Tab-separated table of C-alpha atoms in Angstrom:
chain	number	residue	atom	x	y	z
A	24	UNK	CA	-8.883	-46.953	-71.312
A	25	UNK	CA	-11.827	-45.413	-69.407
A	26	UNK	CA	-11.326	-42.198	-67.429
A	27	UNK	CA	-12.099	-43.788	-64.044
A	28	UNK	CA	-9.407	-46.409	-64.535
A	29	UNK	CA	-6.914	-43.820	-65.790
A	30	UNK	CA	-7.478	-41.668	-62.689
A	31	UNK	CA	-7.109	-44.619	-60.336
A	32	UNK	CA	-3.880	-45.797	-61.941
A	33	UNK	CA	-2.498	-42.263	-61.903
A	34	UNK	CA	-3.193	-42.041	-58.176
A	35	UNK	CA	-1.462	-45.370	-57.607
A	36	UNK	CA	1.552	-44.181	-59.591
A	37	UNK	CA	1.842	-41.033	-57.478
A	38	UNK	CA	1.727	-43.078	-54.301
A	39	UNK	CA	4.449	-45.400	-55.627
A	40	UNK	CA	6.676	-42.511	-56.628
A	41	UNK	CA	6.354	-41.018	-53.168
A	42	UNK	CA	6.894	-44.319	-51.386
A	43	UNK	CA	10.576	-43.757	-50.705
A	44	UNK	CA	11.534	-47.430	-50.554
A	45	UNK	CA	14.981	-48.128	-49.172
A	46	UNK	CA	17.587	-50.399	-50.738
A	47	UNK	CA	19.931	-52.053	-48.256
A	48	UNK	CA	23.574	-51.213	-48.591
A	49	UNK	CA	24.439	-49.029	-45.601
A	50	UNK	CA	23.718	-49.149	-41.899
A	51	UNK	CA	21.495	-46.084	-41.722
A	52	UNK	CA	19.334	-47.268	-44.602
A	53	UNK	CA	18.951	-50.727	-43.098
A	54	UNK	CA	18.055	-49.273	-39.701
A	55	UNK	CA	15.453	-46.945	-41.188
A	56	UNK	CA	13.881	-49.697	-43.264
A	57	UNK	CA	13.838	-52.144	-40.363
A	58	UNK	CA	11.601	-49.690	-38.518
A	59	UNK	CA	8.880	-50.554	-41.060
A	60	UNK	CA	8.825	-54.122	-39.803
A	61	UNK	CA	9.612	-57.659	-40.893
A	62	UNK	CA	7.990	-61.088	-40.837
A	63	UNK	CA	10.105	-64.218	-40.434
A	64	UNK	CA	8.631	-67.653	-39.840
A	65	UNK	CA	10.545	-70.925	-39.519
A	66	UNK	CA	7.326	-72.993	-39.321
A	67	UNK	CA	8.079	-74.566	-35.972
A	68	UNK	CA	4.496	-75.797	-35.421
A	69	UNK	CA	2.799	-79.082	-34.573
A	70	UNK	CA	-0.280	-78.901	-36.822
A	71	UNK	CA	-2.574	-76.423	-38.634
A	72	UNK	CA	-4.682	-76.292	-35.453
A	73	UNK	CA	-1.661	-75.290	-33.350
A	74	UNK	CA	-2.610	-72.057	-31.563
A	75	UNK	CA	0.802	-70.636	-32.419
A	76	UNK	CA	0.189	-71.234	-36.149
A	77	UNK	CA	-3.156	-69.441	-36.155
A	78	UNK	CA	-1.907	-66.890	-33.634
A	79	UNK	CA	0.853	-65.930	-36.041
A	80	UNK	CA	-1.736	-65.120	-38.703
A	81	UNK	CA	-1.756	-68.343	-40.713
A	82	UNK	CA	-4.794	-70.240	-41.981
A	83	UNK	CA	-4.929	-73.675	-43.617
A	84	UNK	CA	-7.548	-73.724	-46.348
A	85	UNK	CA	-10.648	-75.921	-46.087
A	86	UNK	CA	-13.067	-74.152	-48.432
A	87	UNK	CA	-13.905	-75.499	-51.909
A	88	UNK	CA	-13.318	-73.746	-55.219
A	89	UNK	CA	-10.513	-72.975	-57.653
A	90	UNK	CA	-7.941	-73.065	-58.903
A	91	UNK	CA	-7.388	-76.499	-60.362
A	92	UNK	CA	-9.561	-79.568	-60.783
A	93	UNK	CA	-13.262	-78.699	-60.316
A	94	UNK	CA	-14.781	-80.688	-57.477
A	95	UNK	CA	-11.443	-81.389	-55.792
A	96	UNK	CA	-11.120	-80.993	-52.014
A	97	UNK	CA	-8.964	-78.411	-50.254
A	98	UNK	CA	-8.131	-79.816	-46.828
A	99	UNK	CA	-6.269	-78.423	-43.835
A	100	UNK	CA	-5.288	-82.038	-43.141
A	101	UNK	CA	-2.925	-81.736	-46.124
A	102	UNK	CA	-0.739	-79.280	-44.183
A	103	UNK	CA	1.789	-80.669	-41.679
A	104	UNK	CA	5.104	-79.736	-40.079
A	105	UNK	CA	7.610	-82.590	-40.285
A	106	UNK	CA	11.405	-82.457	-40.118
A	107	UNK	CA	12.899	-82.631	-43.615
A	108	UNK	CA	16.623	-82.552	-44.349
A	109	UNK	CA	17.317	-81.667	-40.728
A	110	UNK	CA	14.908	-78.705	-40.513
A	111	UNK	CA	11.338	-78.253	-39.341
A	112	UNK	CA	9.286	-77.302	-42.420
A	113	UNK	CA	5.762	-76.626	-43.607
A	114	UNK	CA	4.648	-79.484	-45.839
A	115	UNK	CA	1.890	-79.253	-48.439
A	116	UNK	CA	0.551	-82.535	-49.804
A	117	UNK	CA	-1.790	-83.121	-52.743
A	118	UNK	CA	-2.964	-86.410	-54.187
A	119	UNK	CA	-5.223	-87.800	-56.879
A	120	UNK	CA	-6.568	-91.110	-58.092
A	121	UNK	CA	-7.499	-89.601	-61.429
A	122	UNK	CA	-11.004	-88.497	-60.430
A	123	UNK	CA	-12.221	-85.142	-59.156
A	124	UNK	CA	-13.784	-86.773	-56.102
A	125	UNK	CA	-10.475	-88.479	-55.359
A	126	UNK	CA	-8.352	-85.342	-55.720
A	127	UNK	CA	-7.158	-83.229	-52.775
A	128	UNK	CA	-5.244	-79.937	-52.838
A	129	UNK	CA	-3.377	-77.982	-50.134
A	130	UNK	CA	-2.990	-74.292	-49.267
A	131	UNK	CA	-2.031	-72.123	-46.312
A	132	UNK	CA	-1.891	-68.352	-46.171
A	133	UNK	CA	-1.584	-65.237	-44.067
A	134	UNK	CA	-5.161	-64.307	-43.203
A	135	UNK	CA	-4.659	-60.531	-43.215
A	136	UNK	CA	-3.703	-58.571	-46.323
A	137	UNK	CA	-0.834	-56.597	-44.837
A	138	UNK	CA	1.885	-56.976	-47.471
A	139	UNK	CA	2.610	-54.458	-50.204
A	140	UNK	CA	5.969	-52.957	-51.170
A	141	UNK	CA	9.175	-54.538	-49.941
A	142	UNK	CA	10.918	-57.911	-50.227
A	143	UNK	CA	9.201	-61.302	-50.234
A	144	UNK	CA	11.225	-64.510	-49.922
A	145	UNK	CA	10.895	-68.197	-49.099
A	146	UNK	CA	13.148	-71.247	-49.123
A	147	UNK	CA	11.220	-73.954	-50.944
A	148	UNK	CA	11.887	-77.571	-51.834
A	149	UNK	CA	10.283	-78.341	-55.172
A	150	UNK	CA	9.688	-81.931	-56.242
A	151	UNK	CA	9.731	-83.457	-59.720
A	152	UNK	CA	8.211	-86.784	-58.735
A	153	UNK	CA	5.471	-87.961	-56.383
A	154	UNK	CA	6.386	-89.481	-53.041
A	155	UNK	CA	4.158	-92.407	-54.028
A	156	UNK	CA	2.169	-93.556	-57.032
A	157	UNK	CA	2.567	-92.924	-60.774
A	158	UNK	CA	4.405	-89.847	-62.028
A	159	UNK	CA	3.402	-87.377	-64.743
A	160	UNK	CA	0.529	-85.347	-63.270
A	161	UNK	CA	0.094	-81.669	-64.072
A	162	UNK	CA	0.831	-80.417	-60.548
A	163	UNK	CA	1.506	-76.756	-59.623
A	164	UNK	CA	3.858	-75.913	-56.706
A	165	UNK	CA	3.454	-72.243	-55.758
A	166	UNK	CA	4.415	-69.183	-53.689
A	167	UNK	CA	2.462	-65.969	-54.321
A	168	UNK	CA	0.900	-62.790	-52.944
A	169	UNK	CA	-2.649	-61.749	-53.803
A	170	UNK	CA	-5.067	-58.969	-52.935
A	171	UNK	CA	-8.872	-58.866	-52.940
A	172	UNK	CA	-10.770	-60.505	-55.786
A	173	UNK	CA	-11.796	-58.336	-58.714
A	174	UNK	CA	-14.927	-56.289	-58.106
A	175	UNK	CA	-15.516	-55.936	-61.829
A	176	UNK	CA	-13.645	-56.406	-65.129
A	177	UNK	CA	-10.278	-54.627	-65.291
A	178	UNK	CA	-10.480	-53.629	-61.638
A	179	UNK	CA	-7.583	-51.152	-61.198
A	180	UNK	CA	-6.932	-52.385	-57.645
A	181	UNK	CA	-6.565	-56.085	-58.523
A	182	UNK	CA	-3.079	-57.186	-57.418
A	183	UNK	CA	-1.358	-60.565	-57.700
A	184	UNK	CA	2.331	-61.518	-57.797
A	185	UNK	CA	3.222	-65.147	-58.533
A	186	UNK	CA	6.786	-65.486	-57.243
A	187	UNK	CA	6.935	-69.082	-58.400
A	188	UNK	CA	4.573	-71.501	-60.116
A	189	UNK	CA	6.581	-74.652	-60.732
A	190	UNK	CA	5.117	-77.275	-63.055
A	191	UNK	CA	7.437	-80.311	-62.851
A	192	UNK	CA	5.446	-82.256	-65.450
A	193	UNK	CA	4.292	-79.361	-67.579
A	194	UNK	CA	0.718	-78.257	-68.087
A	195	UNK	CA	-1.216	-75.391	-69.694
A	196	UNK	CA	-0.210	-76.846	-73.058
A	197	UNK	CA	3.514	-77.016	-72.182
A	198	UNK	CA	5.532	-80.240	-72.106
A	199	UNK	CA	8.257	-80.799	-69.512
A	200	UNK	CA	9.333	-78.975	-66.342
A	201	UNK	CA	8.900	-75.201	-66.294
A	202	UNK	CA	8.745	-72.408	-63.709
A	203	UNK	CA	6.760	-69.183	-64.075
A	204	UNK	CA	6.665	-65.745	-62.466
A	205	UNK	CA	3.618	-63.616	-63.285
A	206	UNK	CA	2.653	-60.070	-62.267
A	207	UNK	CA	-1.004	-59.208	-62.763
A	208	UNK	CA	-3.148	-56.240	-63.575
A	209	UNK	CA	-6.884	-56.743	-63.999
A	210	UNK	CA	-8.587	-58.943	-66.542
A	211	UNK	CA	-11.888	-59.414	-68.285
A	212	UNK	CA	-13.444	-62.832	-67.915
A	213	UNK	CA	-15.955	-62.622	-70.747
A	214	UNK	CA	-14.372	-62.798	-73.228
A	215	UNK	CA	-11.081	-63.694	-71.491
A	216	UNK	CA	-8.660	-60.784	-71.755
A	217	UNK	CA	-5.790	-60.772	-69.207
A	218	UNK	CA	-3.244	-58.015	-68.653
A	219	UNK	CA	-0.020	-59.284	-67.085
A	220	UNK	CA	3.717	-59.788	-67.499
A	221	UNK	CA	5.510	-63.083	-67.054
A	222	UNK	CA	8.924	-64.746	-67.003
A	223	UNK	CA	9.679	-68.446	-67.358
A	224	UNK	CA	12.536	-70.887	-66.837
A	225	UNK	CA	12.320	-74.299	-68.545
A	226	UNK	CA	13.967	-77.257	-66.843
A	227	UNK	CA	13.954	-78.973	-63.477
A	228	UNK	CA	13.938	-77.080	-60.175
A	229	UNK	CA	13.877	-80.193	-58.006
A	230	UNK	CA	15.444	-79.548	-54.591
A	231	UNK	CA	15.864	-76.546	-52.318
A	232	UNK	CA	15.733	-73.026	-53.759
A	233	UNK	CA	15.452	-69.497	-52.396
A	234	UNK	CA	12.639	-67.676	-54.206
A	235	UNK	CA	12.586	-63.898	-53.802
A	236	UNK	CA	10.673	-60.892	-55.107
A	237	UNK	CA	11.481	-57.187	-54.722
A	238	UNK	CA	8.541	-54.794	-55.076
A	239	UNK	CA	9.832	-51.232	-55.305
A	240	UNK	CA	9.733	-48.070	-57.404
A	241	UNK	CA	7.347	-49.421	-60.016
A	242	UNK	CA	9.322	-52.643	-60.601
A	243	UNK	CA	8.612	-56.213	-59.526
A	244	UNK	CA	11.906	-58.123	-59.692
A	245	UNK	CA	12.070	-61.897	-59.314
A	246	UNK	CA	15.048	-63.967	-58.172
A	247	UNK	CA	15.852	-67.684	-57.927
A	248	UNK	CA	18.868	-68.481	-55.733
A	249	UNK	CA	20.102	-64.898	-55.989
A	250	UNK	CA	19.881	-64.728	-59.789
A	251	UNK	CA	17.413	-62.230	-61.229
A	252	UNK	CA	14.993	-63.966	-63.612
A	253	UNK	CA	12.421	-61.225	-64.180
A	254	UNK	CA	11.745	-57.484	-63.977
A	255	UNK	CA	8.088	-56.588	-64.548
A	256	UNK	CA	6.638	-53.097	-64.843
A	257	UNK	CA	3.787	-53.130	-67.370
A	258	UNK	CA	1.588	-55.596	-69.211
A	259	UNK	CA	3.160	-57.393	-72.161
A	260	UNK	CA	0.014	-56.640	-74.149
A	261	UNK	CA	-0.259	-52.900	-73.473
A	262	UNK	CA	2.352	-50.743	-71.668
A	263	UNK	CA	-0.415	-48.441	-70.435
A	264	UNK	CA	-1.385	-51.158	-67.931
A	265	UNK	CA	0.918	-51.371	-64.909
A	266	UNK	CA	1.477	-54.742	-63.241
A	267	UNK	CA	2.842	-53.135	-60.079
A	268	UNK	CA	0.551	-53.996	-57.135
A	269	UNK	CA	-2.105	-51.443	-56.219
A	270	UNK	CA	-3.515	-52.969	-53.028
A	271	UNK	CA	-2.248	-54.775	-49.936
A	272	UNK	CA	-1.960	-58.553	-50.338
A	273	UNK	CA	-1.733	-61.805	-48.379
A	274	UNK	CA	1.142	-64.312	-48.615
A	275	UNK	CA	0.095	-67.762	-49.869
A	276	UNK	CA	1.511	-71.190	-50.641
A	277	UNK	CA	-0.505	-73.856	-52.428
A	278	UNK	CA	-0.148	-77.198	-54.214
A	279	UNK	CA	-2.784	-78.211	-56.744
A	280	UNK	CA	-3.503	-80.198	-59.879
A	281	UNK	CA	-4.093	-78.101	-62.994
A	282	UNK	CA	-6.047	-80.958	-64.554
A	283	UNK	CA	-6.078	-84.751	-64.592
A	284	UNK	CA	-5.239	-85.184	-68.263
A	285	UNK	CA	-1.839	-86.786	-67.651
A	286	UNK	CA	-2.817	-89.074	-64.769
A	287	UNK	CA	-2.271	-92.813	-65.127
A	288	UNK	CA	-2.672	-95.731	-62.743
A	289	UNK	CA	-3.535	-95.485	-59.056
A	290	UNK	CA	-3.230	-92.723	-56.475
A	291	UNK	CA	-0.302	-90.314	-56.833
A	292	UNK	CA	0.832	-88.119	-53.916
A	293	UNK	CA	3.007	-85.017	-54.297
A	294	UNK	CA	4.634	-82.739	-51.713
A	295	UNK	CA	6.048	-79.222	-51.532
A	296	UNK	CA	8.150	-78.078	-48.548
A	297	UNK	CA	8.713	-74.560	-47.197
A	298	UNK	CA	11.656	-74.077	-44.842
A	299	UNK	CA	11.016	-70.418	-43.993
A	300	UNK	CA	9.290	-67.287	-45.273
A	301	UNK	CA	10.555	-63.707	-44.933
A	302	UNK	CA	9.093	-60.294	-45.708
A	303	UNK	CA	10.759	-56.893	-45.203
A	304	UNK	CA	8.299	-54.040	-45.447
A	305	UNK	CA	9.218	-51.112	-47.703
A	306	UNK	CA	12.755	-52.407	-48.190
A	307	UNK	CA	14.577	-53.889	-51.173
A	308	UNK	CA	16.789	-56.516	-49.599
A	309	UNK	CA	19.660	-57.843	-51.714
A	310	UNK	CA	20.052	-61.619	-52.132
A	311	UNK	CA	23.277	-61.558	-50.095
A	312	UNK	CA	21.660	-59.572	-47.296
A	313	UNK	CA	18.681	-61.946	-47.299
A	314	UNK	CA	21.024	-64.885	-46.777
A	315	UNK	CA	22.768	-63.078	-43.932
A	316	UNK	CA	19.504	-62.160	-42.217
A	317	UNK	CA	17.900	-65.596	-42.400
A	318	UNK	CA	21.155	-67.237	-41.289
A	319	UNK	CA	21.226	-64.881	-38.300
A	320	UNK	CA	17.714	-65.979	-37.308
A	321	UNK	CA	18.838	-69.596	-37.443
A	322	UNK	CA	22.019	-68.924	-35.465
A	323	UNK	CA	20.028	-67.122	-32.769
A	324	UNK	CA	17.422	-69.899	-32.598
A	325	UNK	CA	14.658	-67.471	-33.627
A	326	UNK	CA	11.708	-69.347	-35.110
A	327	UNK	CA	9.334	-66.422	-35.557
A	328	UNK	CA	9.443	-62.631	-35.655
A	329	UNK	CA	6.666	-60.258	-36.681
A	330	UNK	CA	7.186	-56.528	-36.222
A	331	UNK	CA	4.890	-55.356	-39.022
A	332	UNK	CA	2.236	-54.070	-36.620
A	333	UNK	CA	4.744	-52.120	-34.534
A	334	UNK	CA	6.651	-50.566	-37.428
A	335	UNK	CA	6.117	-46.921	-38.203
A	336	UNK	CA	5.191	-47.321	-41.875
A	337	UNK	CA	1.715	-47.837	-43.365
A	338	UNK	CA	0.832	-50.958	-45.357
A	339	UNK	CA	-0.256	-50.372	-48.920
A	340	UNK	CA	-0.823	-47.060	-50.678
A	341	UNK	CA	-1.067	-44.156	-48.239
A	342	UNK	CA	-3.700	-42.662	-50.526
A	343	UNK	CA	-5.362	-45.765	-51.902
A	344	UNK	CA	-7.206	-45.033	-55.129
A	345	UNK	CA	-10.918	-44.983	-54.547
A	346	UNK	CA	-13.532	-47.262	-56.026
A	347	UNK	CA	-13.966	-45.896	-59.535
A	348	UNK	CA	-17.182	-46.376	-61.405
A	349	UNK	CA	-17.035	-49.702	-63.275
A	350	UNK	CA	-16.723	-49.451	-67.049
A	351	UNK	CA	-20.072	-49.453	-68.840
A	352	UNK	CA	-19.266	-52.919	-70.242
A	353	UNK	CA	-18.533	-54.365	-66.797
A	354	UNK	CA	-21.169	-53.074	-64.408
A	355	UNK	CA	-21.839	-54.930	-61.194
A	356	UNK	CA	-25.396	-55.749	-62.399
A	357	UNK	CA	-25.072	-56.226	-66.171
A	358	UNK	CA	-28.076	-56.461	-68.442
A	359	UNK	CA	-28.545	-60.117	-69.440
A	360	UNK	CA	-27.432	-60.646	-73.049
A	361	UNK	CA	-29.887	-62.012	-75.606
A	362	UNK	CA	-30.002	-65.790	-76.018
A	363	UNK	CA	-27.102	-67.327	-77.970
A	364	UNK	CA	-27.466	-70.084	-80.519
A	365	UNK	CA	-26.025	-73.274	-79.059
A	366	UNK	CA	-26.755	-75.363	-82.127
A	367	UNK	CA	-23.951	-77.765	-82.906
A	368	UNK	CA	-22.247	-77.424	-79.490
A	369	UNK	CA	-22.009	-80.568	-77.366
A	370	UNK	CA	-22.439	-80.545	-73.578
A	371	UNK	CA	-19.174	-80.030	-71.679
A	372	UNK	CA	-17.588	-83.335	-70.599
A	373	UNK	CA	-15.021	-83.515	-67.829
A	374	UNK	CA	-12.760	-86.053	-69.587
A	375	UNK	CA	-12.759	-84.442	-73.044
A	376	UNK	CA	-9.753	-82.482	-74.309
A	377	UNK	CA	-10.715	-79.111	-75.817
A	378	UNK	CA	-8.583	-76.899	-78.047
A	379	UNK	CA	-8.705	-73.102	-78.319
A	380	UNK	CA	-11.943	-72.089	-80.032
A	381	UNK	CA	-13.899	-75.252	-79.217
A	382	UNK	CA	-17.445	-74.567	-78.001
A	383	UNK	CA	-19.572	-76.431	-75.456
A	384	UNK	CA	-22.798	-75.951	-73.556
A	385	UNK	CA	-22.890	-76.022	-69.762
A	386	UNK	CA	-25.405	-74.838	-67.177
A	387	UNK	CA	-27.636	-73.364	-69.868
A	388	UNK	CA	-24.854	-71.273	-71.428
A	389	UNK	CA	-22.499	-71.446	-74.413
A	390	UNK	CA	-18.752	-71.477	-73.683
A	391	UNK	CA	-15.640	-71.199	-75.847
A	392	UNK	CA	-12.199	-72.537	-74.833
A	393	UNK	CA	-9.538	-69.841	-74.559
A	394	UNK	CA	-6.764	-72.424	-74.934
A	395	UNK	CA	-6.111	-76.153	-74.488
A	396	UNK	CA	-8.047	-77.465	-71.498
A	397	UNK	CA	-9.359	-80.629	-69.885
A	398	UNK	CA	-11.192	-81.093	-66.606
A	399	UNK	CA	-11.709	-77.350	-66.051
A	400	UNK	CA	-15.396	-76.630	-65.594
A	401	UNK	CA	-16.802	-73.658	-67.540
A	402	UNK	CA	-17.705	-70.808	-65.217
A	403	UNK	CA	-15.126	-71.752	-62.589
A	404	UNK	CA	-11.838	-71.156	-64.412
A	405	UNK	CA	-10.245	-68.751	-66.862
A	406	UNK	CA	-9.936	-71.490	-69.488
A	407	UNK	CA	-13.450	-70.726	-70.717
A	408	UNK	CA	-15.085	-67.640	-72.241
A	409	UNK	CA	-18.816	-67.182	-71.601
A	410	UNK	CA	-20.668	-66.504	-74.855
A	411	UNK	CA	-24.077	-66.102	-73.233
A	412	UNK	CA	-27.289	-68.001	-72.523
A	413	UNK	CA	-28.613	-70.645	-74.916
């Protein structure tokens, strides 16, 4: 590990140790923690263009890019606020006809990165089947927090917590329904080398569930319906790499197709529903206390509360590690590598299934598949390792 990264991670560890997060369990602790602020949103809006929606810090995504099917559309029109099971909810809708041009994804997020340590929670209705069209697509139903994009390989400030990535029809080489939680450190894209920790639960999660994460004292703990399903501290690959967040993050929900490999027939439309979202800054809220708090909001008719800006506690590390010098192998302006022999490699084809180790050419470069993939364009996703120019 390079000295710049070691120093940055040491600084982050000192900040975490001094954070003094509070676990609920007595009145004085709860009162002190509440002073740091909370966010509660019941999604009582009319549309993504509702001034209250944007005024409360939310944005519906319209910009192109990953993750998922290259060339697919991300549209704010795929976010709506219907009444489902007697409650006003945020609805994400994604659909595909089996082509990239006919595929649409959905995402909405908090625009500002103002979430760090504390408790994250949402009540989510996951779906195993589309609301219309053929079933079986590799769809991903998510709730996560993420910081700024990496500035360079193994960026010590890169932070991402996936509280839930539910794949009702499998994907990423897995068959059948499965749910993942993943805590991230940095990664190297070329060749692909991620540092993270993950938990997984096979089986259906169709229906309403409370998804919660506690971020405190060097641990990221994940819960589904009050049952702890993960406790992440360091990378599974190397315990010297912490997966505890090191920068302030945004809160995001999205619904997207991993690939189109399993699609059959006409257009299929899937939905994910979010009843409410809750965040308590610098406080580890127990599952029972979370239930009591969100029930109290409902009983009082409170549809939104945001006291994060008025709380007396800072967001993120109080002594954020600086911007260390990038490792020599990952400078911001790398020297172009010498040409690579592309003999024997076929051009990448969107509909072809590739196994780990398969090589293709694309955009004048040679690429190698990191694992099973189809429909993921080299250079846009982590499925491919860049071997250099042809």
